[in-house]
Coordinates of C-alpha atoms in Angstrom, one line a residue:
X1 CA 28.5 34.1 -36.6
X2 CA 28.0 31.7 -33.8
X3 CA 25.0 32.3 -31.6
X4 CA 26.1 29.7 -29.1
X5 CA 26.3 32.2 -26.1
X6 CA 23.6 34.5 -27.3
X7 CA 20.4 34.6 -25.3
X8 CA 18.9 37.9 -26.5
X9 CA 18.6 39.8 -29.8
X10 CA 17.9 43.5 -29.9
X11 CA 16.6 45.2 -33.1
X12 CA 17.1 48.9 -33.9
X13 CA 14.4 49.6 -36.4
X14 CA 12.3 46.5 -35.4
X15 CA 9.2 47.8 -37.1
X16 CA 10.7 47.5 -40.6
X17 CA 9.2 44.7 -42.7
X18 CA 12.5 42.8 -43.1
X19 CA 13.6 43.4 -39.5
X20 CA 10.3 42.3 -38.0
X21 CA 10.5 39.0 -39.9
X22 CA 13.9 38.4 -38.5
X23 CA 12.6 39.3 -35.0
X24 CA 9.8 36.7 -35.4
X25 CA 12.3 34.1 -36.4
X26 CA 14.4 34.6 -33.2
X27 CA 11.2 34.6 -31.1
X28 CA 10.3 31.2 -32.7
X29 CA 13.8 30.0 -31.9
X30 CA 13.3 30.8 -28.2
X31 CA 15.5 33.9 -27.9
X32 CA 14.6 37.0 -25.8
X33 CA 13.7 39.6 -28.4
X34 CA 13.3 43.4 -28.1
X35 CA 13.8 46.6 -30.0
X36 CA 13.4 50.2 -30.8
X37 CA 11.4 51.9 -33.6
X38 CA 10.3 55.5 -34.1
X39 CA 6.7 54.8 -34.7
X40 CA 4.0 52.4 -33.4
X41 CA 2.4 50.4 -36.2
X42 CA 0.3 47.2 -36.8
X43 CA 3.7 45.4 -37.2
X44 CA 5.0 46.5 -33.8
X45 CA 1.7 45.8 -32.2
X46 CA 1.8 42.2 -33.5
X47 CA 5.4 41.8 -32.2
X48 CA 4.4 43.1 -28.8
X49 CA 1.6 40.5 -28.9
X50 CA 4.3 37.8 -29.2
X51 CA 6.0 39.1 -26.0
X52 CA 8.6 41.4 -27.7
X53 CA 9.5 44.5 -25.7
X54 CA 9.5 47.6 -27.9
X55 CA 9.9 51.3 -27.1
X56 CA 9.6 54.3 -29.4
X57 CA 12.0 56.9 -28.0
X58 CA 15.8 56.7 -28.8
X59 CA 16.9 56.4 -25.2
X60 CA 19.3 53.8 -23.8
X61 CA 17.6 54.1 -20.4
X62 CA 14.5 52.5 -22.0
X63 CA 16.4 49.4 -23.2
X64 CA 15.4 46.4 -21.0
X65 CA 18.2 44.9 -18.8
X66 CA 18.0 41.7 -20.8
X67 CA 19.8 43.4 -23.7
X68 CA 22.5 45.2 -21.7
X69 CA 24.9 42.3 -21.3
X70 CA 27.4 42.4 -24.2
X71 CA 28.4 38.8 -23.7
X72 CA 25.0 37.3 -24.6
X73 CA 23.3 40.0 -26.7
X74 CA 23.3 40.4 -30.5
X75 CA 22.3 43.8 -31.7
X76 CA 20.8 44.0 -35.3
X77 CA 20.2 47.3 -37.1
X78 CA 18.9 48.4 -40.5
X79 CA 20.7 50.9 -42.8
X80 CA 17.6 53.1 -42.6
X81 CA 18.8 54.1 -39.0
X82 CA 20.7 57.4 -38.9
X83 CA 24.4 57.4 -38.0
X84 CA 23.8 59.6 -34.9
X85 CA 21.3 57.2 -33.4
X86 CA 22.0 57.2 -29.6
X87 CA 21.2 53.6 -28.9
X88 CA 23.1 52.3 -31.9
X89 CA 26.2 54.3 -31.0
X90 CA 26.0 53.1 -27.4
X91 CA 26.0 49.5 -28.4
X92 CA 28.9 50.1 -30.9
X93 CA 31.1 52.0 -28.4
X94 CA 30.5 49.5 -25.6
X95 CA 31.8 46.4 -27.4
X96 CA 28.5 44.7 -28.2
X97 CA 28.2 42.4 -31.2
X98 CA 26.4 44.8 -33.7
X99 CA 25.5 43.6 -37.2
X100 CA 23.5 44.8 -40.1
X101 CA 20.3 42.9 -40.8
X102 CA 21.6 41.8 -44.2
X103 CA 24.7 40.2 -42.5
X104 CA 22.6 38.3 -40.0
X105 CA 20.4 37.0 -42.9
X106 CA 23.5 36.2 -44.9
X107 CA 24.8 34.0 -42.0
X108 CA 21.4 32.2 -41.8
X109 CA 21.5 31.5 -45.5
X110 CA 25.0 30.0 -45.2
X111 CA 23.8 27.4 -42.7
X112 CA 20.7 26.3 -44.7
X113 CA 19.7 25.4 -48.3
X114 CA 18.8 28.9 -49.5
X115 CA 16.5 30.0 -52.4
X116 CA 17.0 33.8 -52.9
X117 CA 14.8 36.1 -55.0
X118 CA 16.5 39.2 -56.5
X119 CA 15.2 41.9 -58.9
X120 CA 14.1 45.5 -58.9
X121 CA 10.4 44.4 -59.0
X122 CA 8.5 41.3 -58.0
X123 CA 10.7 40.2 -55.1
X124 CA 8.1 40.1 -52.4
X125 CA 5.3 38.5 -54.4
X126 CA 7.7 35.9 -55.8
X127 CA 9.3 35.1 -52.4
X128 CA 5.8 34.7 -50.8
X129 CA 4.6 32.4 -53.6
X130 CA 7.8 30.3 -53.3
X131 CA 7.6 30.2 -49.5
X132 CA 4.0 29.1 -49.8
X133 CA 4.6 26.4 -52.4
X134 CA 7.4 24.9 -50.3
X135 CA 5.5 25.1 -47.1
X136 CA 2.3 23.5 -48.4
X137 CA 4.4 20.8 -50.0
X138 CA 5.9 20.2 -46.5
X139 CA 9.4 21.3 -47.0
X140 CA 11.1 22.3 -43.7
X141 CA 11.3 25.9 -44.7
X142 CA 11.6 29.4 -43.2
X143 CA 10.6 32.2 -45.6
X144 CA 11.5 35.8 -44.8
X145 CA 9.1 38.0 -46.7
X146 CA 9.2 41.7 -47.5
X147 CA 5.5 42.0 -47.0
X148 CA 2.6 40.5 -45.1
X149 CA 1.3 37.3 -46.7
X150 CA -2.4 37.1 -47.0
X151 CA -2.2 33.3 -46.4
X152 CA -0.3 33.6 -43.1
X153 CA -1.0 37.2 -42.0
X154 CA 2.7 37.4 -41.4
X155 CA 6.0 38.3 -43.0
X156 CA 7.5 35.0 -41.8
X157 CA 6.6 31.4 -42.9
X158 CA 8.1 29.0 -40.4
X159 CA 7.9 25.2 -41.0
X160 CA 11.4 24.2 -40.0
X161 CA 14.9 25.5 -40.7
X162 CA 16.5 23.2 -43.3
X163 CA 15.6 25.5 -46.2
X164 CA 15.4 29.3 -46.3
X165 CA 13.6 31.5 -48.8
X166 CA 14.8 35.1 -48.8
X167 CA 14.4 38.4 -50.6
X168 CA 17.8 39.4 -52.0
X169 CA 17.6 43.2 -51.7
X170 CA 19.7 45.3 -54.0
X171 CA 19.2 48.4 -51.9
X172 CA 22.6 49.4 -50.5
X173 CA 24.0 46.1 -52.1
X174 CA 22.9 44.2 -49.0
X175 CA 22.2 41.1 -51.2
X176 CA 25.9 40.5 -51.5
X177 CA 26.0 39.1 -48.0
X178 CA 23.8 36.1 -49.1
X179 CA 25.0 32.6 -50.1
X180 CA 22.1 31.1 -52.0
X181 CA 21.9 27.6 -53.5
X182 CA 19.3 28.7 -56.0
X183 CA 18.8 32.3 -57.0
X184 CA 16.6 34.1 -59.5
X185 CA 16.7 37.6 -61.0
X186 CA 13.2 38.9 -61.9
X187 CA 14.2 42.3 -63.3
X188 CA 17.0 44.8 -63.5
X189 CA 15.3 48.1 -64.2
X190 CA 17.1 51.2 -62.9
X191 CA 16.2 52.0 -59.3
X192 CA 17.9 53.2 -56.1
X193 CA 20.1 55.6 -58.2
X194 CA 20.6 57.6 -55.1
X195 CA 22.8 54.6 -54.0
X196 CA 24.2 53.4 -57.3
X197 CA 24.7 56.7 -59.3
X198 CA 23.8 55.0 -62.6
X199 CA 22.2 51.9 -64.1
X200 CA 25.5 50.3 -65.1
X201 CA 26.6 50.1 -61.5
X202 CA 23.2 48.5 -60.6
X203 CA 23.7 45.8 -63.3
X204 CA 27.3 45.2 -62.1
X205 CA 25.9 44.5 -58.5
X206 CA 23.5 41.9 -59.9
X207 CA 26.4 40.3 -61.7
X208 CA 28.3 40.3 -58.4
X209 CA 25.2 38.7 -56.7
X210 CA 25.1 35.9 -59.3
X211 CA 28.6 35.0 -58.3
X212 CA 27.5 34.5 -54.6
X213 CA 25.7 31.3 -55.5
X214 CA 27.1 28.2 -53.8
X215 CA 29.1 25.6 -55.9
X216 CA 26.7 23.5 -58.0
X217 CA 23.9 26.1 -57.4
X218 CA 21.5 27.3 -60.0
X219 CA 20.7 30.8 -61.3
X220 CA 17.3 31.6 -63.0
X221 CA 16.9 34.8 -65.0
X222 CA 14.0 36.5 -66.7
X223 CA 14.4 36.0 -70.4
X224 CA 16.1 39.0 -72.0
X225 CA 18.2 40.0 -69.0
X226 CA 22.0 40.4 -69.8
X227 CA 23.0 37.6 -67.3
X228 CA 23.3 33.9 -68.2
X229 CA 21.2 31.4 -66.4
X230 CA 18.1 29.1 -66.7
X231 CA 15.6 31.4 -68.4
X232 CA 11.9 31.9 -67.8
X233 CA 9.3 33.9 -69.6
X234 CA 5.7 34.1 -70.8
X235 CA 4.7 32.5 -74.1
X236 CA 8.3 32.5 -75.4
X237 CA 11.1 30.0 -76.0
X238 CA 12.6 30.2 -72.4
X239 CA 13.7 27.0 -70.5
X240 CA 10.6 27.5 -68.4
X241 CA 7.6 29.3 -70.0
X242 CA 3.9 29.8 -69.4
X243 CA 1.8 28.5 -72.3
X244 CA -1.9 28.3 -73.2
X245 CA -3.1 31.1 -71.0
X246 CA -6.8 31.5 -70.3
X247 CA -8.6 33.8 -67.9
X248 CA -11.5 32.0 -66.2
X249 CA -13.6 33.8 -63.5
X250 CA -10.8 36.4 -63.0
X251 CA -8.1 33.7 -62.5
X252 CA -5.3 32.6 -64.8
X253 CA -5.4 29.0 -66.0
X254 CA -2.2 27.9 -67.9
X255 CA 0.4 25.2 -68.6
X256 CA 4.2 25.3 -67.9
X257 CA 6.7 24.1 -70.4
X258 CA 9.9 22.9 -68.6
X259 CA 13.1 21.8 -70.2
X260 CA 11.8 18.2 -70.1
X261 CA 8.0 18.2 -70.3
X262 CA 4.7 20.2 -70.4
X263 CA 3.0 20.5 -67.0
X264 CA -0.7 21.1 -67.5
X265 CA -3.5 22.9 -65.7
X266 CA -2.2 25.4 -63.2
X267 CA -4.5 27.9 -61.6
X268 CA -3.4 31.3 -60.2
X269 CA -5.7 33.9 -58.7
X270 CA -3.6 37.1 -58.9
X271 CA -4.2 39.4 -61.8
X272 CA -1.5 40.8 -64.1
X273 CA 1.1 39.3 -66.4
X274 CA 3.8 40.5 -64.0
X275 CA 2.3 38.3 -61.3
X276 CA 2.0 35.4 -63.7
X277 CA 5.7 35.8 -64.3
X278 CA 6.3 35.8 -60.5
X279 CA 4.3 32.5 -60.2
X280 CA 6.3 30.9 -63.0
X281 CA 9.7 31.5 -61.5
X282 CA 8.5 30.2 -58.1
X283 CA 7.2 27.1 -59.9
X284 CA 10.5 26.7 -61.8
X285 CA 12.6 26.9 -58.6
X286 CA 10.2 24.4 -56.9
X287 CA 10.4 22.0 -59.8
X288 CA 14.2 22.1 -59.8
X289 CA 14.1 21.5 -56.1
X290 CA 12.2 18.3 -56.8
X291 CA 8.6 18.9 -55.9
X292 CA 6.1 16.9 -58.0
X293 CA 3.6 18.8 -60.2
X294 CA 0.3 17.6 -58.6
X295 CA 1.4 19.0 -55.2
X296 CA 2.6 22.3 -56.8
X297 CA -0.6 22.8 -58.7
X298 CA -2.7 22.4 -55.6
X299 CA -0.4 24.7 -53.6
X300 CA -0.4 27.5 -56.2
X301 CA -4.2 27.4 -56.5
X302 CA -4.4 28.2 -52.7
X303 CA -2.1 31.2 -52.9
X304 CA -3.9 34.5 -51.9
X305 CA -1.2 37.2 -52.3
X306 CA 0.6 39.8 -50.3
X307 CA -1.0 42.8 -48.5
X308 CA -0.6 46.0 -50.6
X309 CA 0.2 44.0 -53.8
X310 CA -2.9 44.4 -56.0
X311 CA -5.0 43.8 -52.9
X312 CA -8.8 44.0 -53.4
X313 CA -10.3 46.1 -50.7
X314 CA -13.8 46.3 -52.3
X315 CA -14.8 44.0 -55.2
X316 CA -18.5 44.3 -56.2
X317 CA -20.4 44.7 -59.4
X318 CA -20.6 48.5 -59.0
X319 CA -17.2 49.3 -57.4
X320 CA -13.7 47.9 -57.3
X321 CA -11.1 49.4 -54.9
X322 CA -7.5 48.0 -55.2
X323 CA -4.5 49.0 -53.2
X324 CA -0.9 48.4 -54.5
X325 CA 2.6 49.2 -53.3
X326 CA 3.8 50.2 -56.8
X327 CA 6.4 53.0 -56.5
X328 CA 8.4 52.7 -59.7
X329 CA 7.1 53.6 -63.3
X330 CA 7.5 49.9 -64.4
X331 CA 5.4 48.8 -61.4
X332 CA 2.7 51.3 -62.2
X333 CA 2.7 50.1 -65.8
X334 CA 2.2 46.5 -64.5
X335 CA -0.7 47.6 -62.3
X336 CA -2.3 49.4 -65.3
X337 CA -1.9 46.3 -67.5
X338 CA -3.5 44.1 -64.8
X339 CA -6.5 46.5 -64.3
X340 CA -7.2 46.8 -68.0
X341 CA -7.0 43.1 -68.5
X342 CA -9.4 42.4 -65.7
X343 CA -11.7 45.4 -66.2
X344 CA -11.8 46.3 -69.9
X345 CA -13.9 49.4 -70.7
X346 CA -14.2 50.5 -67.1
X347 CA -13.2 54.0 -65.9
X348 CA -10.1 53.9 -63.6
X349 CA -9.1 56.5 -61.0
X350 CA -5.5 56.2 -59.8
X351 CA -4.4 57.9 -56.6
X352 CA -0.6 58.1 -56.4
X353 CA 1.8 59.2 -53.6
X354 CA 5.3 59.5 -55.0
X355 CA 8.0 57.9 -52.7
X356 CA 11.3 59.7 -52.2
X357 CA 12.4 63.0 -53.8
X358 CA 15.4 61.3 -55.5
X359 CA 13.2 58.6 -57.2
X360 CA 10.7 61.2 -58.3
X361 CA 13.5 63.3 -59.8
X362 CA 15.2 60.4 -61.5
X363 CA 12.1 59.0 -63.1
X364 CA 9.8 62.0 -63.4
X365 CA 9.1 61.7 -67.2
X366 CA 8.5 57.9 -66.9
X367 CA 6.2 58.4 -63.9
X368 CA 4.3 61.0 -65.9
X369 CA 4.0 58.6 -68.9
X370 CA 2.8 55.6 -66.8
X371 CA 0.3 57.7 -64.8
X372 CA -1.1 59.3 -68.0
X373 CA -2.6 56.0 -69.1
X374 CA -5.3 56.1 -66.3
X375 CA -8.6 57.8 -66.9
X376 CA -8.3 60.0 -63.9
X377 CA -5.3 60.8 -61.7
X378 CA -5.0 62.2 -58.2
X379 CA -1.5 63.1 -56.9
X380 CA -0.6 63.4 -53.2
X381 CA 2.6 65.2 -52.0
X382 CA 5.9 63.3 -52.2
X383 CA 6.5 61.0 -49.2
X384 CA 10.1 61.8 -48.1
X385 CA 10.9 58.6 -46.1
X386 CA 14.7 58.9 -45.4
X387 CA 15.3 62.1 -47.5
X388 CA 15.4 65.8 -47.3
X389 CA 13.5 67.8 -50.0
X390 CA 15.3 68.5 -53.4
X391 CA 14.6 72.0 -54.7
X392 CA 12.1 72.0 -57.6
X393 CA 11.2 68.4 -57.1
X394 CA 7.5 68.5 -56.0
X395 CA 4.3 66.7 -56.9
X396 CA 3.1 69.9 -58.6
X397 CA 6.2 69.7 -60.9
X398 CA 5.3 66.0 -61.7
X399 CA 1.6 66.9 -62.2
X400 CA 2.6 69.4 -64.9
X401 CA 4.3 66.6 -66.9
X402 CA 1.3 64.3 -66.9
X403 CA -0.6 64.4 -70.2
X404 CA -4.1 63.9 -69.1
X405 CA -6.9 66.5 -68.6
X406 CA -8.4 64.7 -65.6
X407 CA -5.5 65.2 -63.1
X408 CA -5.2 67.1 -59.8
X409 CA -3.0 67.5 -56.8
X410 CA -4.7 67.4 -53.4
X411 CA -4.0 67.1 -49.7
X412 CA -4.6 63.8 -48.0
X413 CA -7.4 65.4 -45.9
X414 CA -9.4 66.1 -49.2
X415 CA -8.9 62.6 -50.6
X416 CA -12.1 60.9 -49.5
X417 CA -14.3 63.7 -50.9
X418 CA -12.6 63.7 -54.2
X419 CA -13.0 59.9 -54.5
X420 CA -16.7 60.2 -53.7
X421 CA -17.0 62.9 -56.4
X422 CA -15.5 60.6 -59.1
X423 CA -17.6 58.4 -61.4
X424 CA -14.8 55.8 -61.8
X425 CA -15.7 52.2 -61.5
X426 CA -12.2 51.1 -60.4
X427 CA -10.3 53.0 -57.8
X428 CA -6.6 52.4 -57.2
X429 CA -4.3 53.6 -54.4
X430 CA -0.6 53.3 -55.3
X431 CA 2.7 54.1 -53.6
X432 CA 5.1 52.9 -51.0
X433 CA 4.7 55.7 -48.4
X434 CA 2.0 56.2 -45.8
X435 CA -0.8 56.1 -48.4
X436 CA -1.3 52.6 -47.1
X437 CA -2.6 54.1 -43.9
X438 CA -5.3 55.9 -45.8
X439 CA -6.7 52.6 -47.3
X440 CA -8.8 51.6 -44.3
X441 CA -10.4 55.1 -44.1
X442 CA -11.2 55.1 -47.9
X443 CA -12.6 51.5 -47.7
X444 CA -14.9 52.6 -44.7
X445 CA -16.1 55.7 -46.5
X446 CA -16.8 53.9 -49.8
X447 CA -18.6 51.0 -47.9
X448 CA -20.9 53.5 -46.2
X449 CA -21.5 55.4 -49.4
X450 CA -22.5 52.2 -51.2

């Protein structure tokens, strides 16, 4: 994909987290950038602040003239866009260069030294830790993140273009377009079964991904996964493992055993063993890349996290309010483990908005089990995202499966009142839908109440 004659890049679905990172990349490279999205958000506002022209109605007449010359325009779209999208079909039928986001990202990875992070959980946090480590250690890196980094308030870290850090997304197999030098696989729990049909197909696609690594490249895998590679794990016999874990003032302090030596005294501020595992693989890839330990330790200690990944909204003696993107039973279990480790003996209220009818249907019993562990549960209606309803699959149906006396299904409009009525010390909002939009209202109401 040569961009030699390309002056402008037009994004269909520009507000998506992956698309907007790519848009920022092309803005930084000096291209004219514009796009369409169906809704105005903080992300689209930030892009408009960079001079990107965006409109919110699917109408070719609203596309700026700068993007209507097929000779010098690249059109990028996301698979979340429907097949009957007017603008997308216009560009396709009029001979424009039209590529999926994953293909464009794949081409960028071919031209750089690429570190790719794959796995059904932990991709965004791991990618942002890895991008942060390399950036602080002054590697000429561009990191494309699937979330907004708290350190950079952006989903793009840009410090040069020799090295790229990317999320390798298994959704619709788009990670098979990538060509990494180093890759890791954090987890292979069943997910996206609406795409894959069954778990064995998902595992096969991870195997296919492992074959995409460039010659002389390296694959890192979480210990216990059925794929061969350099292993990593917590307090085990992996090639890279976390040892001597202590919790000091709410932070982890630990050592890292590498194949050659013991690296001592790392500090990491995110709670939860799942996050410790994410930090470890980012460190392992950085060590293999050749970064010395003192620089890495300093960089890791300054890492602040990703928005909506165990993000503290309120943290006081009397009340803790945490927001997290968890939308799979294993992710909810990880959040539960982190909360119990940090706040033993405290009452925890979890507010969960299921994401997708198909995922709720596929994992209903597992969701019920993971949610039952909290002291109190509030369920919201299922967030449909790209799907139509499935008969019988509702939040009420899920609620009936949860074994816990303190559970209820409510409307979003009732949420703040129910939270105020609870005696919980720790309040959690979890889910990948628009529950994230409620967070600021909850925070404001709780701040006033306290």
